[in-house]
Amino acid sequence: PPAGLESRASRAKGARKEKEGGKTGKVEPKGAAAFASAGVVKGMAGQARVLQGQAELPLAERREVRAGATLGEILRERFGFSGFRPYQEAVCRAVTEGQDVLLVMPTGAGKSLCYQLPGIARRGTTLVVSPLIALMEDQVGKLRAQGFAAERIHSGRDRLSSRAACAEYLAGRLDFLFIAPERLRVPGFPEMLAKRKPTLVAVDEAHCISHWGHDFRPEYRMLGQRLPSLRPAPVVALTATATPMVQDDIARELGLSEASRFIHGFRRTNIGIEVVELSPAARVEAVRKLLEPKERRPAIVYAPTRKHAEETAKELSELGAAAYHAGMETGTRDRIQSAFLGGELEVVVATIAFGMGVDKPNVRTVVHMALPGSVEAYYQEIGRAGRDGLPSRAIMMHSFTDRRTHEFFFERDYPDPALLSALFGALGSRPQTKEALSPRVESDPEKFEKVLEKLWISGGAIIDADGGIRRGREDFLGEYVAQRKHKQEDLAKMARYAEGHGCRMLHLVRHFGDQEDDGRPCGVCDVCAPDACVGRKFREPSRAETAAIQKILDALAEEDGQPMGRLHRETFGDALDRRSFEHLVNGLVRAGLCEVRSDSFQKGGEWIEFQRVSLTEEGQTHGGEAPTRFVTLDEEPKKKARGKAKGKSRGSSKAFWAWKARQKKGG
């Protein structure tokens, strides 16, 4: 946001904290210079990967590409790849020819090459806007290791280093300059960039510019105002998570109305997705059993809160686990991240603060210990599994109680519209300070900051460079209410995904509008291949359960679309408890014989939600023979009494314990 609009964490720690509880982290931790290191190993598809903890490579001397070289020749000679991955060549060709491009491809599909190769082919400096310090450091380190002249400017760099990078840019000695979007509001910085036009502008994580996206960042809104001064360079906007609605918003905000759109490759054929309904109390033990086999590690376990991350990591320490979240000291986070990338740490139990900018090809399992906040965030997080192309699993644990956590964070992050109206009413044409406004609107400093931020984003407030706040446009409220509703719909879509009975991967592919996917089921998720599950277990129904299943089918055949409660009550009465009944219904849903959809009615001025159960087309034609293998075991894993066994190193990594010993010694 503009000067003067900063969060409580900014004032306290000098860096904005990552949002948690279903929101994607805002800024990677500082101190990420370890990413720009000298040691290189070969990873996925032969791509060079830079290890942490070593000396930073010096800035390479810029070299022009060979005259007349084709894109394929530049790919081989300068980047060391034998060929393009799917869809890369068409994108690179369009950008090289000077077209504006909007590229939406999944994490790990090779988006970075789609600006790096055209940038080199166009013979000049490519300006890359990225919101993540760790990602910038990682990219600069890799590019330098490949012999390219790459620099970066962000808040983690000292002033002298940033000035040196600016001088190299103005002298035309850089192939790539990475900048954080906040730099665009530093007086004189945009003018400096415009003095020497870049050959290409790449906007990474472009979904951050859209307030309809899952990771909106206000500072990205400035890009649309600054891009005209950098033209005629073409602009390529890249993201791994953008629905058609977000794609349109990106194009509108960046002025890319004529941009070519490439929306490809969302299907991850090597990731088997499983969704397990499980009470919160049973999840830690379930994760332990899941990750005990060595072949299911390395693993990333996403916890809903910092407290959950710490407690779970403690319970899983025998597996070589450590917690990671935004509340930790920067140095601690960096050591954990470095140990995980280096193989000393096998399991990271983290909030959503972890993962952005972390490229580890051999992650075998990603576990979500609670319902994620949006389908977009979920897809991005599971995409960190299996980047080496080998079989991997993504397991989501959830229950209805998870929604309460999301409701808490929603109320925190999206204040009541009445508070925005109150702040708007307190503003005038003359600038006022936050200190003067807060007592008149909201006394809690953190809550006031959030109200001000949302009012500014919606256009109801104007914040001057010196922090003065004055009234903006009067029609701000409609946009804010729409944003609020959209965020609620994001969670509802995620809940529907968790409760769905179709192919998990196909649902994600359709959600993002992949233009060329063939629409086939994945064949490896819990719906397509129950026998392949590692987090879910299935058994055949007993004779009594088979009879109960048939009664449900018969009742729905007589009257389809019954409310869940009435179907249970009128079919079984007290003969079958509600929980057992719902397990049978879930089994029918998983077998594709029934579907459950949400409905609501109004009573006493309040809307009451309930669920309706209906037969699918297959269920309507079912010939009376109940399916035999679909019912999940309803016994939840029992918590073990850990006692003295807690300290055992069963299944642990020697490297992990050596690393832990070094941490205790301060090493």
PDB file of N, CA and C in Angstrom, residues 146-238:
ATOM      1  N   GLN A 146      23.911 -19.901 -14.323  1.00  0.00           N
ATOM      2  CA  GLN A 146      23.883 -20.215 -15.753  1.00  0.00           C
ATOM      3  C   GLN A 146      24.656 -19.200 -16.590  1.00  0.00           C
ATOM      4  N   GLY A 147      25.260 -18.215 -15.916  1.00  0.00           N
ATOM      5  CA  GLY A 147      26.093 -17.258 -16.627  1.00  0.00           C
ATOM      6  C   GLY A 147      25.393 -15.995 -17.072  1.00  0.00           C
ATOM      7  N   PHE A 148      24.198 -15.725 -16.564  1.00  0.00           N
ATOM      8  CA  PHE A 148      23.473 -14.515 -16.938  1.00  0.00           C
ATOM      9  C   PHE A 148      23.746 -13.399 -15.927  1.00  0.00           C
ATOM     10  N   ALA A 149      23.682 -12.160 -16.411  1.00  0.00           N
ATOM     11  CA  ALA A 149      23.861 -10.990 -15.548  1.00  0.00           C
ATOM     12  C   ALA A 149      22.507 -10.636 -14.940  1.00  0.00           C
ATOM     13  N   ALA A 150      22.309 -10.994 -13.679  1.00  0.00           N
ATOM     14  CA  ALA A 150      21.016 -10.797 -13.013  1.00  0.00           C
ATOM     15  C   ALA A 150      21.215 -10.081 -11.687  1.00  0.00           C
ATOM     16  N   GLU A 151      20.331  -9.127 -11.392  1.00  0.00           N
ATOM     17  CA  GLU A 151      20.363  -8.391 -10.128  1.00  0.00           C
ATOM     18  C   GLU A 151      18.952  -8.286  -9.566  1.00  0.00           C
ATOM     19  N   ARG A 152      18.859  -7.829  -8.314  1.00  0.00           N
ATOM     20  CA  ARG A 152      17.553  -7.672  -7.665  1.00  0.00           C
ATOM     21  C   ARG A 152      17.585  -6.479  -6.726  1.00  0.00           C
ATOM     22  N   ILE A 153      16.421  -5.888  -6.550  1.00  0.00           N
ATOM     23  CA  ILE A 153      16.261  -4.756  -5.637  1.00  0.00           C
ATOM     24  C   ILE A 153      15.013  -5.015  -4.803  1.00  0.00           C
ATOM     25  N   HIS A 154      15.194  -5.156  -3.502  1.00  0.00           N
ATOM     26  CA  HIS A 154      14.061  -5.360  -2.596  1.00  0.00           C
ATOM     27  C   HIS A 154      14.458  -4.917  -1.195  1.00  0.00           C
ATOM     28  N   SER A 155      13.536  -5.000  -0.257  1.00  0.00           N
ATOM     29  CA  SER A 155      13.764  -4.470   1.085  1.00  0.00           C
ATOM     30  C   SER A 155      14.815  -5.247   1.862  1.00  0.00           C
ATOM     31  N   GLY A 156      15.154  -6.444   1.415  1.00  0.00           N
ATOM     32  CA  GLY A 156      16.179  -7.217   2.096  1.00  0.00           C
ATOM     33  C   GLY A 156      17.593  -6.856   1.685  1.00  0.00           C
ATOM     34  N   ARG A 157      17.734  -5.950   0.733  1.00  0.00           N
ATOM     35  CA  ARG A 157      19.049  -5.530   0.252  1.00  0.00           C
ATOM     36  C   ARG A 157      19.409  -4.174   0.853  1.00  0.00           C
ATOM     37  N   ASP A 158      20.692  -3.960   1.139  1.00  0.00           N
ATOM     38  CA  ASP A 158      21.085  -2.664   1.679  1.00  0.00           C
ATOM     39  C   ASP A 158      21.103  -1.622   0.558  1.00  0.00           C
ATOM     40  N   ARG A 159      21.135  -0.357   0.963  1.00  0.00           N
ATOM     41  CA  ARG A 159      21.031   0.745   0.006  1.00  0.00           C
ATOM     42  C   ARG A 159      22.180   0.743  -0.999  1.00  0.00           C
ATOM     43  N   LEU A 160      23.378   0.431  -0.536  1.00  0.00           N
ATOM     44  CA  LEU A 160      24.535   0.434  -1.430  1.00  0.00           C
ATOM     45  C   LEU A 160      24.370  -0.609  -2.536  1.00  0.00           C
ATOM     46  N   SER A 161      23.906  -1.800  -2.172  1.00  0.00           N
ATOM     47  CA  SER A 161      23.703  -2.863  -3.165  1.00  0.00           C
ATOM     48  C   SER A 161      22.625  -2.476  -4.166  1.00  0.00           C
ATOM     49  N   SER A 162      21.563  -1.845  -3.672  1.00  0.00           N
ATOM     50  CA  SER A 162      20.476  -1.439  -4.565  1.00  0.00           C
ATOM     51  C   SER A 162      20.937  -0.363  -5.539  1.00  0.00           C
ATOM     52  N   ARG A 163      21.740   0.582  -5.042  1.00  0.00           N
ATOM     53  CA  ARG A 163      22.259   1.625  -5.933  1.00  0.00           C
ATOM     54  C   ARG A 163      23.166   1.024  -7.003  1.00  0.00           C
ATOM     55  N   ALA A 164      23.969   0.059  -6.620  1.00  0.00           N
ATOM     56  CA  ALA A 164      24.854  -0.593  -7.586  1.00  0.00           C
ATOM     57  C   ALA A 164      24.039  -1.310  -8.657  1.00  0.00           C
ATOM     58  N   ALA A 165      22.935  -1.942  -8.247  1.00  0.00           N
ATOM     59  CA  ALA A 165      22.071  -2.627  -9.209  1.00  0.00           C
ATOM     60  C   ALA A 165      21.447  -1.628 -10.177  1.00  0.00           C
ATOM     61  N   CYS A 166      21.043  -0.464  -9.656  1.00  0.00           N
ATOM     62  CA  CYS A 166      20.479   0.580 -10.525  1.00  0.00           C
ATOM     63  C   CYS A 166      21.507   1.059 -11.543  1.00  0.00           C
ATOM     64  N   ALA A 167      22.737   1.216 -11.089  1.00  0.00           N
ATOM     65  CA  ALA A 167      23.797   1.671 -11.994  1.00  0.00           C
ATOM     66  C   ALA A 167      24.043   0.650 -13.103  1.00  0.00           C
ATOM     67  N   GLU A 168      24.040  -0.628 -12.748  1.00  0.00           N
ATOM     68  CA  GLU A 168      24.227  -1.675 -13.758  1.00  0.00           C
ATOM     69  C   GLU A 168      23.077  -1.666 -14.761  1.00  0.00           C
ATOM     70  N   TYR A 169      21.874  -1.419 -14.270  1.00  0.00           N
ATOM     71  CA  TYR A 169      20.703  -1.369 -15.160  1.00  0.00           C
ATOM     72  C   TYR A 169      20.829  -0.211 -16.147  1.00  0.00           C
ATOM     73  N   LEU A 170      21.146   0.969 -15.626  1.00  0.00           N
ATOM     74  CA  LEU A 170      21.244   2.147 -16.490  1.00  0.00           C
ATOM     75  C   LEU A 170      22.381   2.021 -17.499  1.00  0.00           C
ATOM     76  N   ALA A 171      23.420   1.285 -17.132  1.00  0.00           N
ATOM     77  CA  ALA A 171      24.558   1.102 -18.041  1.00  0.00           C
ATOM     78  C   ALA A 171      24.292   0.005 -19.072  1.00  0.00           C
ATOM     79  N   GLY A 172      23.153  -0.667 -18.957  1.00  0.00           N
ATOM     80  CA  GLY A 172      22.820  -1.715 -19.919  1.00  0.00           C
ATOM     81  C   GLY A 172      23.617  -2.986 -19.739  1.00  0.00           C
ATOM     82  N   ARG A 173      24.085  -3.229 -18.509  1.00  0.00           N
ATOM     83  CA  ARG A 173      24.929  -4.401 -18.274  1.00  0.00           C
ATOM     84  C   ARG A 173      24.175  -5.578 -17.648  1.00  0.00           C
ATOM     85  N   LEU A 174      22.852  -5.487 -17.589  1.00  0.00           N
ATOM     86  CA  LEU A 174      22.068  -6.563 -16.979  1.00  0.00           C
ATOM     87  C   LEU A 174      21.215  -7.293 -18.010  1.00  0.00           C
ATOM     88  N   ASP A 175      21.120  -8.600 -17.842  1.00  0.00           N
ATOM     89  CA  ASP A 175      20.137  -9.380 -18.596  1.00  0.00           C
ATOM     90  C   ASP A 175      18.778  -9.324 -17.900  1.00  0.00           C
ATOM     91  N   PHE A 176      18.813  -9.342 -16.551  1.00  0.00           N
ATOM     92  CA  PHE A 176      17.575  -9.371 -15.775  1.00  0.00           C
ATOM     93  C   PHE A 176      17.712  -8.487 -14.537  1.00  0.00           C
ATOM     94  N   LEU A 177      16.668  -7.699 -14.273  1.00  0.00           N
ATOM     95  CA  LEU A 177      16.579  -6.943 -13.032  1.00  0.00           C
ATOM     96  C   LEU A 177      15.254  -7.302 -12.370  1.00  0.00           C
ATOM     97  N   PHE A 178      15.336  -7.884 -11.171  1.00  0.00           N
ATOM     98  CA  PHE A 178      14.150  -8.251 -10.397  1.00  0.00           C
ATOM     99  C   PHE A 178      13.864  -7.157  -9.375  1.00  0.00           C
ATOM    100  N   ILE A 179      12.614  -6.728  -9.295  1.00  0.00           N
ATOM    101  CA  ILE A 179      12.245  -5.709  -8.315  1.00  0.00           C
ATOM    102  C   ILE A 179      10.967  -6.124  -7.589  1.00  0.00           C
ATOM    103  N   ALA A 180      10.849  -5.678  -6.347  1.00  0.00           N
ATOM    104  CA  ALA A 180       9.607  -5.853  -5.597  1.00  0.00           C
ATOM    105  C   ALA A 180       8.644  -4.744  -6.011  1.00  0.00           C
ATOM    106  N   PRO A 181       7.348  -5.004  -6.046  1.00  0.00           N
ATOM    107  CA  PRO A 181       6.390  -3.985  -6.497  1.00  0.00           C
ATOM    108  C   PRO A 181       6.389  -2.728  -5.643  1.00  0.00           C
ATOM    109  N   GLU A 182       6.771  -2.851  -4.359  1.00  0.00           N
ATOM    110  CA  GLU A 182       6.815  -1.673  -3.494  1.00  0.00           C
ATOM    111  C   GLU A 182       7.815  -0.630  -3.984  1.00  0.00           C
ATOM    112  N   ARG A 183       8.827  -1.080  -4.728  1.00  0.00           N
ATOM    113  CA  ARG A 183       9.832  -0.142  -5.243  1.00  0.00           C
ATOM    114  C   ARG A 183       9.212   0.899  -6.167  1.00  0.00           C
ATOM    115  N   LEU A 184       8.084   0.577  -6.758  1.00  0.00           N
ATOM    116  CA  LEU A 184       7.465   1.487  -7.722  1.00  0.00           C
ATOM    117  C   LEU A 184       6.875   2.724  -7.062  1.00  0.00           C
ATOM    118  N   ARG A 185       6.741   2.707  -5.737  1.00  0.00           N
ATOM    119  CA  ARG A 185       6.251   3.910  -5.067  1.00  0.00           C
ATOM    120  C   ARG A 185       7.372   4.690  -4.368  1.00  0.00           C
ATOM    121  N   VAL A 186       8.612   4.249  -4.561  1.00  0.00           N
ATOM    122  CA  VAL A 186       9.754   4.993  -4.030  1.00  0.00           C
ATOM    123  C   VAL A 186      10.019   6.179  -4.948  1.00  0.00           C
ATOM    124  N   PRO A 187      10.033   7.405  -4.421  1.00  0.00           N
ATOM    125  CA  PRO A 187      10.233   8.589  -5.272  1.00  0.00           C
ATOM    126  C   PRO A 187      11.477   8.459  -6.146  1.00  0.00           C
ATOM    127  N   GLY A 188      11.300   8.687  -7.433  1.00  0.00           N
ATOM    128  CA  GLY A 188      12.408   8.664  -8.378  1.00  0.00           C
ATOM    129  C   GLY A 188      12.711   7.307  -8.981  1.00  0.00           C
ATOM    130  N   PHE A 189      12.248   6.229  -8.355  1.00  0.00           N
ATOM    131  CA  PHE A 189      12.586   4.899  -8.864  1.00  0.00           C
ATOM    132  C   PHE A 189      11.910   4.596 -10.203  1.00  0.00           C
ATOM    133  N   PRO A 190      10.606   4.846 -10.355  1.00  0.00           N
ATOM    134  CA  PRO A 190       9.989   4.598 -11.669  1.00  0.00           C
ATOM    135  C   PRO A 190      10.625   5.433 -12.777  1.00  0.00           C
ATOM    136  N   GLU A 191      11.004   6.671 -12.435  1.00  0.00           N
ATOM    137  CA  GLU A 191      11.639   7.533 -13.429  1.00  0.00           C
ATOM    138  C   GLU A 191      13.009   6.977 -13.838  1.00  0.00           C
ATOM    139  N   MET A 192      13.714   6.396 -12.864  1.00  0.00           N
ATOM    140  CA  MET A 192      15.002   5.779 -13.177  1.00  0.00           C
ATOM    141  C   MET A 192      14.823   4.622 -14.159  1.00  0.00           C
ATOM    142  N   LEU A 193      13.814   3.783 -13.931  1.00  0.00           N
ATOM    143  CA  LEU A 193      13.569   2.651 -14.825  1.00  0.00           C
ATOM    144  C   LEU A 193      13.249   3.121 -16.241  1.00  0.00           C
ATOM    145  N   ALA A 194      12.503   4.229 -16.318  1.00  0.00           N
ATOM    146  CA  ALA A 194      12.060   4.724 -17.631  1.00  0.00           C
ATOM    147  C   ALA A 194      13.193   5.355 -18.428  1.00  0.00           C
ATOM    148  N   LYS A 195      14.305   5.704 -17.760  1.00  0.00           N
ATOM    149  CA  LYS A 195      15.426   6.312 -18.482  1.00  0.00           C
ATOM    150  C   LYS A 195      16.030   5.339 -19.489  1.00  0.00           C
ATOM    151  N   ARG A 196      16.004   4.073 -19.143  1.00  0.00           N
ATOM    152  CA  ARG A 196      16.514   3.053 -20.070  1.00  0.00           C
ATOM    153  C   ARG A 196      15.419   1.996 -20.205  1.00  0.00           C
ATOM    154  N   LYS A 197      14.707   2.034 -21.300  1.00  0.00           N
ATOM    155  CA  LYS A 197      13.555   1.158 -21.469  1.00  0.00           C
ATOM    156  C   LYS A 197      13.981  -0.315 -21.436  1.00  0.00           C
ATOM    157  N   PRO A 198      13.277  -1.132 -20.679  1.00  0.00           N
ATOM    158  CA  PRO A 198      13.579  -2.565 -20.712  1.00  0.00           C
ATOM    159  C   PRO A 198      13.132  -3.169 -22.036  1.00  0.00           C
ATOM    160  N   THR A 199      13.708  -4.293 -22.373  1.00  0.00           N
ATOM    161  CA  THR A 199      13.304  -4.981 -23.604  1.00  0.00           C
ATOM    162  C   THR A 199      12.041  -5.803 -23.400  1.00  0.00           C
ATOM    163  N   LEU A 200      11.746  -6.111 -22.123  1.00  0.00           N
ATOM    164  CA  LEU A 200      10.583  -6.924 -21.771  1.00  0.00           C
ATOM    165  C   LEU A 200      10.248  -6.670 -20.311  1.00  0.00           C
ATOM    166  N   VAL A 201       8.952  -6.637 -19.992  1.00  0.00           N
ATOM    167  CA  VAL A 201       8.504  -6.521 -18.601  1.00  0.00           C
ATOM    168  C   VAL A 201       7.744  -7.792 -18.249  1.00  0.00           C
ATOM    169  N   ALA A 202       8.199  -8.488 -17.213  1.00  0.00           N
ATOM    170  CA  ALA A 202       7.530  -9.702 -16.742  1.00  0.00           C
ATOM    171  C   ALA A 202       6.913  -9.432 -15.376  1.00  0.00           C
ATOM    172  N   VAL A 203       5.637  -9.709 -15.239  1.00  0.00           N
ATOM    173  CA  VAL A 203       4.930  -9.546 -13.965  1.00  0.00           C
ATOM    174  C   VAL A 203       4.657 -10.941 -13.420  1.00  0.00           C
ATOM    175  N   ASP A 204       5.465 -11.363 -12.454  1.00  0.00           N
ATOM    176  CA  ASP A 204       5.311 -12.696 -11.875  1.00  0.00           C
ATOM    177  C   ASP A 204       4.234 -12.669 -10.797  1.00  0.00           C
ATOM    178  N   GLU A 205       3.622 -13.827 -10.534  1.00  0.00           N
ATOM    179  CA  GLU A 205       2.520 -13.929  -9.564  1.00  0.00           C
ATOM    180  C   GLU A 205       1.464 -12.868  -9.869  1.00  0.00           C
ATOM    181  N   ALA A 206       1.078 -12.767 -11.130  1.00  0.00           N
ATOM    182  CA  ALA A 206       0.203 -11.679 -11.583  1.00  0.00           C
ATOM    183  C   ALA A 206      -1.175 -11.706 -10.949  1.00  0.00           C
ATOM    184  N   HIS A 207      -1.578 -12.844 -10.390  1.00  0.00           N
ATOM    185  CA  HIS A 207      -2.888 -12.890  -9.729  1.00  0.00           C
ATOM    186  C   HIS A 207      -2.955 -11.948  -8.532  1.00  0.00           C
ATOM    187  N   CYS A 208      -1.791 -11.518  -8.039  1.00  0.00           N
ATOM    188  CA  CYS A 208      -1.764 -10.612  -6.887  1.00  0.00           C
ATOM    189  C   CYS A 208      -2.375  -9.249  -7.205  1.00  0.00           C
ATOM    190  N   ILE A 209      -2.541  -8.927  -8.485  1.00  0.00           N
ATOM    191  CA  ILE A 209      -3.103  -7.624  -8.847  1.00  0.00           C
ATOM    192  C   ILE A 209      -4.623  -7.636  -8.776  1.00  0.00           C
ATOM    193  N   SER A 210      -5.217  -8.812  -8.700  1.00  0.00           N
ATOM    194  CA  SER A 210      -6.676  -8.929  -8.732  1.00  0.00           C
ATOM    195  C   SER A 210      -7.257  -9.104  -7.340  1.00  0.00           C
ATOM    196  N   HIS A 211      -8.193  -8.227  -6.978  1.00  0.00           N
ATOM    197  CA  HIS A 211      -8.822  -8.413  -5.673  1.00  0.00           C
ATOM    198  C   HIS A 211      -9.837  -9.543  -5.685  1.00  0.00           C
ATOM    199  N   TRP A 212     -10.040 -10.163  -6.851  1.00  0.00           N
ATOM    200  CA  TRP A 212     -10.859 -11.375  -6.912  1.00  0.00           C
ATOM    201  C   TRP A 212      -9.998 -12.617  -6.684  1.00  0.00           C
ATOM    202  N   GLY A 213      -8.685 -12.445  -6.701  1.00  0.00           N
ATOM    203  CA  GLY A 213      -7.793 -13.582  -6.519  1.00  0.00           C
ATOM    204  C   GLY A 213      -7.627 -13.941  -5.057  1.00  0.00           C
ATOM    205  N   HIS A 214      -6.945 -15.073  -4.814  1.00  0.00           N
ATOM    206  CA  HIS A 214      -6.795 -15.559  -3.442  1.00  0.00           C
ATOM    207  C   HIS A 214      -5.646 -14.885  -2.712  1.00  0.00           C
ATOM    208  N   ASP A 215      -4.870 -14.067  -3.404  1.00  0.00           N
ATOM    209  CA  ASP A 215      -3.668 -13.493  -2.794  1.00  0.00           C
ATOM    210  C   ASP A 215      -3.478 -12.043  -3.214  1.00  0.00           C
ATOM    211  N   PHE A 216      -4.537 -11.247  -3.132  1.00  0.00           N
ATOM    212  CA  PHE A 216      -4.482  -9.852  -3.574  1.00  0.00           C
ATOM    213  C   PHE A 216      -3.495  -9.047  -2.740  1.00  0.00           C
ATOM    214  N   ARG A 217      -2.685  -8.235  -3.424  1.00  0.00           N
ATOM    215  CA  ARG A 217      -1.711  -7.377  -2.754  1.00  0.00           C
ATOM    216  C   ARG A 217      -1.855  -5.962  -3.289  1.00  0.00           C
ATOM    217  N   PRO A 218      -2.213  -5.036  -2.441  1.00  0.00           N
ATOM    218  CA  PRO A 218      -2.517  -3.671  -2.896  1.00  0.00           C
ATOM    219  C   PRO A 218      -1.414  -3.024  -3.715  1.00  0.00           C
ATOM    220  N   GLU A 219      -0.142  -3.284  -3.357  1.00  0.00           N
ATOM    221  CA  GLU A 219       0.952  -2.611  -4.068  1.00  0.00           C
ATOM    222  C   GLU A 219       1.006  -2.994  -5.545  1.00  0.00           C
ATOM    223  N   TYR A 220       0.434  -4.135  -5.902  1.00  0.00           N
ATOM    224  CA  TYR A 220       0.418  -4.535  -7.310  1.00  0.00           C
ATOM    225  C   TYR A 220      -0.472  -3.629  -8.158  1.00  0.00           C
ATOM    226  N   ARG A 221      -1.407  -2.935  -7.503  1.00  0.00           N
ATOM    227  CA  ARG A 221      -2.308  -2.059  -8.246  1.00  0.00           C
ATOM    228  C   ARG A 221      -1.561  -0.909  -8.922  1.00  0.00           C
ATOM    229  N   MET A 222      -0.361  -0.593  -8.429  1.00  0.00           N
ATOM    230  CA  MET A 222       0.410   0.502  -9.017  1.00  0.00           C
ATOM    231  C   MET A 222       1.005   0.139 -10.370  1.00  0.00           C
ATOM    232  N   LEU A 223       1.065  -1.145 -10.668  1.00  0.00           N
ATOM    233  CA  LEU A 223       1.717  -1.570 -11.908  1.00  0.00           C
ATOM    234  C   LEU A 223       1.040  -0.995 -13.142  1.00  0.00           C
ATOM    235  N   GLY A 224      -0.289  -0.993 -13.122  1.00  0.00           N
ATOM    236  CA  GLY A 224      -1.013  -0.481 -14.277  1.00  0.00           C
ATOM    237  C   GLY A 224      -0.683   0.969 -14.583  1.00  0.00           C
ATOM    238  N   GLN A 225      -0.398   1.759 -13.532  1.00  0.00           N
ATOM    239  CA  GLN A 225      -0.059   3.167 -13.719  1.00  0.00           C
ATOM    240  C   GLN A 225       1.373   3.336 -14.224  1.00  0.00           C
ATOM    241  N   ARG A 226       2.262   2.407 -13.858  1.00  0.00           N
ATOM    242  CA  ARG A 226       3.685   2.562 -14.185  1.00  0.00           C
ATOM    243  C   ARG A 226       4.074   1.946 -15.523  1.00  0.00           C
ATOM    244  N   LEU A 227       3.325   0.966 -15.994  1.00  0.00           N
ATOM    245  CA  LEU A 227       3.720   0.273 -17.222  1.00  0.00           C
ATOM    246  C   LEU A 227       3.829   1.171 -18.449  1.00  0.00           C
ATOM    247  N   PRO A 228       2.922   2.156 -18.640  1.00  0.00           N
ATOM    248  CA  PRO A 228       3.038   2.992 -19.850  1.00  0.00           C
ATOM    249  C   PRO A 228       4.399   3.656 -20.011  1.00  0.00           C
ATOM    250  N   SER A 229       5.039   4.038 -18.906  1.00  0.00           N
ATOM    251  CA  SER A 229       6.341   4.702 -19.011  1.00  0.00           C
ATOM    252  C   SER A 229       7.449   3.738 -19.417  1.00  0.00           C
ATOM    253  N   LEU A 230       7.179   2.429 -19.351  1.00  0.00           N
ATOM    254  CA  LEU A 230       8.181   1.425 -19.713  1.00  0.00           C
ATOM    255  C   LEU A 230       7.975   0.872 -21.120  1.00  0.00           C
ATOM    256  N   ARG A 231       6.912   1.281 -21.753  1.00  0.00           N
ATOM    257  CA  ARG A 231       6.649   0.837 -23.125  1.00  0.00           C
ATOM    258  C   ARG A 231       7.664   1.461 -24.076  1.00  0.00           C
ATOM    259  N   PRO A 232       7.894   0.889 -25.254  1.00  0.00           N
ATOM    260  CA  PRO A 232       7.041  -0.092 -25.947  1.00  0.00           C
ATOM    261  C   PRO A 232       7.350  -1.542 -25.612  1.00  0.00           C
ATOM    262  N   ALA A 233       8.062  -1.813 -24.531  1.00  0.00           N
ATOM    263  CA  ALA A 233       8.376  -3.196 -24.198  1.00  0.00           C
ATOM    264  C   ALA A 233       7.098  -4.016 -24.042  1.00  0.00           C
ATOM    265  N   PRO A 234       7.075  -5.233 -24.576  1.00  0.00           N
ATOM    266  CA  PRO A 234       5.918  -6.094 -24.341  1.00  0.00           C
ATOM    267  C   PRO A 234       5.851  -6.505 -22.874  1.00  0.00           C
ATOM    268  N   VAL A 235       4.663  -6.870 -22.433  1.00  0.00           N
ATOM    269  CA  VAL A 235       4.442  -7.275 -21.045  1.00  0.00           C
ATOM    270  C   VAL A 235       3.945  -8.713 -21.036  1.00  0.00           C
ATOM    271  N   VAL A 236       4.568  -9.544 -20.218  1.00  0.00           N
ATOM    272  CA  VAL A 236       4.085 -10.906 -20.012  1.00  0.00           C
ATOM    273  C   VAL A 236       3.702 -11.045 -18.543  1.00  0.00           C
ATOM    274  N   ALA A 237       2.437 -11.358 -18.289  1.00  0.00           N
ATOM    275  CA  ALA A 237       1.930 -11.559 -16.933  1.00  0.00           C
ATOM    276  C   ALA A 237       1.825 -13.057 -16.691  1.00  0.00           C
ATOM    277  N   LEU A 238       2.450 -13.529 -15.610  1.00  0.00           N
ATOM    278  CA  LEU A 238       2.520 -14.967 -15.352  1.00  0.00           C
ATOM    279  C   LEU A 238       1.902 -15.303 -14.002  1.00  0.00           C
TER     280      LEU A 238
END
